[in-house]
Protein backbone atom coordinates (compact mmCIF):
# COMPACT_ATOMS: atom_id res chain seq x y z
CA MET A 1 -0.03 -0.20 0.01
CA THR A 2 1.65 3.32 -0.64
CA ILE A 3 0.77 5.68 2.28
CA GLU A 4 0.36 9.56 0.65
CA ASN A 5 1.44 12.01 2.15
CA PRO A 6 -0.97 14.56 3.70
CA PRO A 7 -1.94 17.75 2.27
CA ALA A 8 -0.14 20.67 3.85
CA PRO A 9 -1.95 22.81 5.73
CA THR A 10 -3.56 26.10 4.46
CA PRO A 11 -2.03 28.97 5.95
CA ASP A 12 -5.24 31.32 7.63
CA PRO A 13 -5.47 34.61 5.85
CA LEU A 14 -4.14 37.77 6.65
CA MET A 15 -6.99 39.67 9.31
CA VAL A 16 -7.20 43.24 8.81
CA THR A 17 -10.37 44.93 9.90
CA ALA A 18 -10.42 48.74 8.12
CA ARG A 19 -13.13 50.74 7.56
CA CYS A 20 -12.26 51.18 3.95
CA LEU A 21 -9.31 49.61 1.47
CA VAL A 22 -8.07 52.08 -1.09
CA VAL A 23 -6.47 49.89 -3.88
CA ASP A 24 -3.20 49.83 -6.69
CA LEU A 25 -3.90 48.70 -10.01
CA GLU A 26 -0.96 47.94 -11.87
CA GLY A 27 0.29 45.00 -10.39
CA THR A 28 -2.21 44.72 -6.89
CA THR A 29 -5.19 44.42 -8.90
CA SER A 30 -4.64 43.83 -12.58
CA ALA A 31 -1.40 42.83 -14.66
CA ALA A 32 1.21 45.18 -15.59
CA GLY A 33 1.55 43.77 -18.69
CA PHE A 34 -1.75 44.59 -19.68
CA ILE A 35 -1.85 48.15 -19.23
CA LEU A 36 1.86 48.34 -20.34
CA GLY A 37 0.50 46.28 -23.38
CA ASP A 38 -2.65 47.02 -25.07
CA LEU A 39 -3.38 49.88 -22.89
CA TYR A 40 -0.74 51.37 -24.02
CA ASP A 41 -0.68 50.35 -27.75
CA TYR A 42 -4.34 51.84 -28.01
CA ALA A 43 -3.28 55.25 -26.88
CA ARG A 44 0.09 55.48 -28.40
CA PRO A 45 -1.28 56.27 -32.53
CA ARG A 46 -3.62 58.59 -31.03
CA LEU A 47 -2.00 61.41 -28.73
CA ALA A 48 -1.63 62.72 -32.08
CA ALA A 49 -4.97 63.55 -33.25
CA TRP A 50 -5.82 63.60 -29.37
CA ILE A 51 -4.20 66.66 -28.62
CA ASP A 52 -5.11 68.61 -31.69
CA GLU A 53 -8.86 67.94 -31.74
CA HIS A 54 -9.33 68.77 -28.05
CA ALA A 55 -6.90 71.53 -27.65
CA ASP A 56 -10.26 73.48 -26.73
CA ASP A 57 -10.25 71.13 -23.63
CA ALA A 58 -9.09 72.59 -20.35
CA ALA A 59 -7.12 69.71 -19.45
CA ILE A 60 -5.50 68.71 -22.13
CA ALA A 61 -4.50 71.60 -22.99
CA GLU A 62 -3.10 71.87 -19.30
CA ALA A 63 -1.17 68.71 -19.90
CA ARG A 64 0.16 69.60 -23.51
CA GLU A 65 2.22 72.39 -21.61
CA GLN A 66 2.84 70.61 -18.36
CA VAL A 67 4.41 68.16 -21.29
CA ILE A 68 6.73 71.35 -22.22
CA ARG A 69 7.50 72.73 -19.46
CA ASP A 70 9.18 69.08 -18.16
CA ALA A 71 10.25 67.69 -21.29
CA ALA A 72 11.85 71.43 -21.62
CA LEU A 73 10.80 72.61 -24.53
CA PRO A 74 9.99 75.05 -27.43
CA ALA A 75 6.98 77.09 -25.45
CA ASP A 76 5.67 76.93 -29.22
CA ALA A 77 6.25 72.89 -30.03
CA THR A 78 4.21 71.16 -31.80
CA THR A 79 2.38 68.18 -31.19
CA ASP A 80 4.64 66.15 -32.93
CA ALA A 81 7.61 67.36 -30.24
CA VAL A 82 5.68 66.64 -27.31
CA VAL A 83 3.72 63.11 -28.86
CA ALA A 84 7.42 62.12 -28.91
CA VAL A 85 8.20 63.31 -25.86
CA LEU A 86 4.89 61.07 -24.49
CA HIS A 87 6.38 58.27 -26.82
CA GLU A 88 9.59 58.28 -24.46
CA TRP A 89 7.89 58.46 -21.46
CA MET A 90 6.07 55.86 -21.76
CA GLU A 91 8.22 52.78 -23.09
CA GLN A 92 10.14 54.32 -20.00
CA ASP A 93 6.84 53.65 -17.91
CA VAL A 94 6.99 57.46 -16.52
CA LYS A 95 3.92 57.96 -13.91
CA ALA A 96 3.97 62.11 -15.49
CA THR A 97 0.58 63.55 -14.60
CA PRO A 98 0.40 64.62 -17.90
CA LEU A 99 0.22 61.71 -19.82
CA LYS A 100 -1.95 59.81 -16.92
CA THR A 101 -4.65 62.49 -18.55
CA ILE A 102 -4.36 62.05 -21.69
CA GLN A 103 -4.25 57.88 -21.42
CA GLY A 104 -7.10 58.54 -19.53
CA GLN A 105 -8.92 60.12 -22.23
CA ILE A 106 -8.52 57.85 -24.34
CA TRP A 107 -8.96 54.35 -22.87
CA ALA A 108 -12.43 56.27 -21.44
CA GLU A 109 -13.46 56.57 -25.09
CA GLY A 110 -12.39 53.16 -26.10
CA PHE A 111 -13.91 51.56 -23.40
CA ALA A 112 -17.85 53.13 -24.14
CA ARG A 113 -17.11 51.85 -27.61
CA ASP A 114 -16.23 48.63 -26.45
CA GLU A 115 -12.38 49.01 -28.10
CA ILE A 116 -10.81 47.97 -25.75
CA SER A 117 -11.90 46.25 -22.37
CA SER A 118 -9.92 45.67 -18.39
CA HIS A 119 -8.14 43.03 -16.91
CA PHE A 120 -8.86 41.97 -13.03
CA PHE A 121 -6.85 38.39 -12.06
CA ASP A 122 -9.02 36.27 -10.53
CA ASP A 123 -9.03 36.39 -7.14
CA VAL A 124 -9.45 40.08 -6.58
CA ILE A 125 -12.83 40.63 -8.88
CA PRO A 126 -15.18 37.99 -5.40
CA LYS A 127 -12.63 39.81 -2.84
CA LEU A 128 -13.83 43.11 -3.74
CA ARG A 129 -17.84 42.48 -4.04
CA ASP A 130 -17.77 39.72 -0.66
CA TRP A 131 -15.45 43.15 1.51
CA HIS A 132 -18.21 46.26 -0.38
CA GLU A 133 -21.21 42.68 0.72
CA HIS A 134 -19.44 43.27 4.38
CA GLY A 135 -19.35 46.59 5.43
CA VAL A 136 -16.06 47.57 3.70
CA ALA A 137 -16.29 50.82 1.93
CA LEU A 138 -13.57 50.40 -1.84
CA ALA A 139 -11.98 53.35 -3.15
CA VAL A 140 -8.61 53.35 -5.64
CA PHE A 141 -5.23 55.91 -5.57
CA SER A 142 -3.78 55.27 -8.88
CA SER A 143 -1.27 56.89 -10.52
CA GLY A 144 -3.44 56.47 -14.02
CA SER A 145 -5.90 59.65 -13.61
CA VAL A 146 -9.81 59.06 -12.19
CA ALA A 147 -10.93 59.56 -16.24
CA SER A 148 -9.37 56.08 -16.78
CA GLN A 149 -10.12 54.36 -13.50
CA VAL A 150 -14.06 54.81 -13.42
CA PRO A 151 -14.48 53.13 -17.06
CA TRP A 152 -11.55 50.52 -16.17
CA PHE A 153 -13.75 49.50 -13.73
CA ARG A 154 -17.61 49.97 -15.35
CA HIS A 155 -15.87 47.37 -18.32
CA SER A 156 -14.33 44.93 -16.09
CA PRO A 157 -14.15 40.99 -16.97
CA GLU A 158 -17.48 40.66 -14.32
CA GLY A 159 -19.33 44.22 -15.83
CA ASP A 160 -20.34 47.35 -14.23
CA LEU A 161 -17.81 46.87 -10.68
CA THR A 162 -18.40 51.47 -10.23
CA PRO A 163 -21.15 50.23 -7.49
CA LEU A 164 -18.14 48.83 -5.24
CA ILE A 165 -16.64 51.91 -5.12
CA THR A 166 -17.11 55.38 -3.19
CA ASP A 167 -14.11 57.29 -4.16
CA TYR A 168 -11.02 57.19 -7.24
CA PHE A 169 -7.74 59.53 -6.56
CA ASP A 170 -4.79 59.21 -9.30
CA THR A 171 -1.67 62.68 -9.10
CA ILE A 172 -4.10 65.24 -9.95
CA LYS A 173 -6.96 64.47 -6.85
CA ALA A 174 -4.52 63.33 -4.15
CA GLY A 175 -0.36 63.93 -5.37
CA PRO A 176 2.39 61.61 -5.86
CA LYS A 177 1.83 58.40 -4.43
CA LYS A 178 5.29 57.74 -3.41
CA GLU A 179 5.18 60.98 -0.77
CA ALA A 180 3.51 60.40 2.73
CA ALA A 181 0.73 63.65 2.34
CA SER A 182 -1.08 61.77 -0.66
CA TYR A 183 -2.25 59.20 1.81
CA ASP A 184 -3.47 62.56 4.64
CA ALA A 185 -4.56 63.75 1.40
CA ILE A 186 -6.80 61.07 0.55
CA ALA A 187 -8.07 60.17 4.43
CA SER A 188 -9.00 63.59 4.71
CA ALA A 189 -11.29 63.23 1.52
CA LEU A 190 -13.19 60.20 2.33
CA GLY A 191 -13.69 61.21 6.05
CA VAL A 192 -11.19 58.21 7.68
CA PRO A 193 -8.38 58.27 10.50
CA ALA A 194 -5.33 56.54 8.92
CA ALA A 195 -5.60 53.77 10.92
CA GLU A 196 -8.47 52.75 10.20
CA LEU A 197 -7.64 52.59 6.25
CA VAL A 198 -5.44 50.09 5.16
CA PHE A 199 -3.86 50.15 1.37
CA PHE A 200 -3.08 47.72 -1.07
CA THR A 201 -0.25 47.75 -3.18
CA ASP A 202 3.01 45.92 -4.61
CA ASN A 203 5.20 48.84 -4.99
CA PRO A 204 7.88 49.57 -2.29
CA GLY A 205 8.00 53.01 -2.50
CA GLU A 206 4.33 53.43 -2.33
CA VAL A 207 4.42 50.83 1.15
CA ALA A 208 6.39 53.76 2.65
CA ALA A 209 4.76 56.94 2.17
CA ALA A 210 1.05 54.82 3.37
CA LEU A 211 2.99 52.66 6.39
CA GLU A 212 5.08 57.34 7.00
CA ALA A 213 1.56 58.64 6.81
CA GLY A 214 -0.15 56.08 9.67
CA TRP A 215 -2.34 53.95 6.78
CA GLN A 216 -2.15 49.75 7.94
CA VAL A 217 -1.06 48.68 4.54
CA VAL A 218 -0.53 45.05 2.72
CA ALA A 219 2.36 44.50 -0.55
CA PHE A 220 1.69 42.49 -2.87
CA SER A 221 4.31 40.49 -4.24
CA ARG A 222 2.48 38.22 -7.43
CA GLU A 223 4.99 36.32 -10.05
CA GLY A 224 5.48 37.90 -13.07
CA GLU A 225 4.70 41.44 -12.13
CA PRO A 226 7.45 44.09 -11.92
CA PHE A 227 8.01 43.63 -7.83
CA PHE A 228 7.83 40.48 -8.11
CA GLU A 229 10.31 39.34 -4.71
CA ALA A 230 11.36 43.19 -3.88
CA GLY A 231 11.62 44.59 -0.41
CA PHE A 232 8.69 45.78 1.51
CA GLY A 233 9.86 46.29 4.62
CA THR A 234 7.77 46.26 7.56
CA ALA A 235 5.03 45.32 5.18
CA THR A 236 2.84 41.77 5.14
CA VAL A 237 3.73 40.53 1.87
CA VAL A 238 1.05 38.40 0.07
CA THR A 239 0.41 36.68 -3.11
CA SER A 240 -2.95 37.34 -3.87
CA PHE A 241 -6.78 38.58 -2.34
CA ALA A 242 -7.15 35.77 -1.27
CA ASP A 243 -4.90 35.96 1.11
CA VAL A 244 -6.32 38.82 2.64
CA GLU A 245 -9.75 38.99 4.99
CA VAL A 246 -10.63 42.80 5.68
CA VAL A 247 -13.59 43.09 7.93
CA ALA A 248 -15.54 46.17 8.71
CA PRO A 249 -14.49 47.55 12.40
């Protein structure tokens, strides 16, 4: 008779008590390769036409001017020169606010036309729905603009998730993701004390900033993602939403 080894015990999930969970997107809820691949490929050939056709849009006009300032281009730089900088930033995955603003508008239209759709890891959506059902508020903090975050959740593979989300934050609304002051701003906007907030992210710099602001933090180390097996300081590290249980106080 062959005696098989018993299955290894399933580790207990990390228990977190929080009034509100704030999630990062790229590398945490969704594959960075999808965003840097499919979505970037969709936006890249549309940048020039979008900038010219929406020149009267205050957000696009400000984004164009910020590219010119940040890249030290001539004040009368052509659209082609501006787009060349945007393409360079995309290749380097620079989290530049003007790039995110323009991309966000392009993606929002693409989502509305059903030309693109969003991506979530399989472990994410069931947990978000469960936590929402049990009284945990959910919010988003991403370097991608709010204009792209909303349709990202509206056009998920499992339908419209926007009813789950309390609020959305980007680098314009809250500030840079690696600065503690941005997390202070989010806590104030949500009306929730820092100690009752938890941030899910895969970025070590964001982990450090949120911890400095007094938040609870869960770091994600997903195989194949940019920060897999990175150092996360004192934060607890998990590989999946299934490894965590968030409960309302």
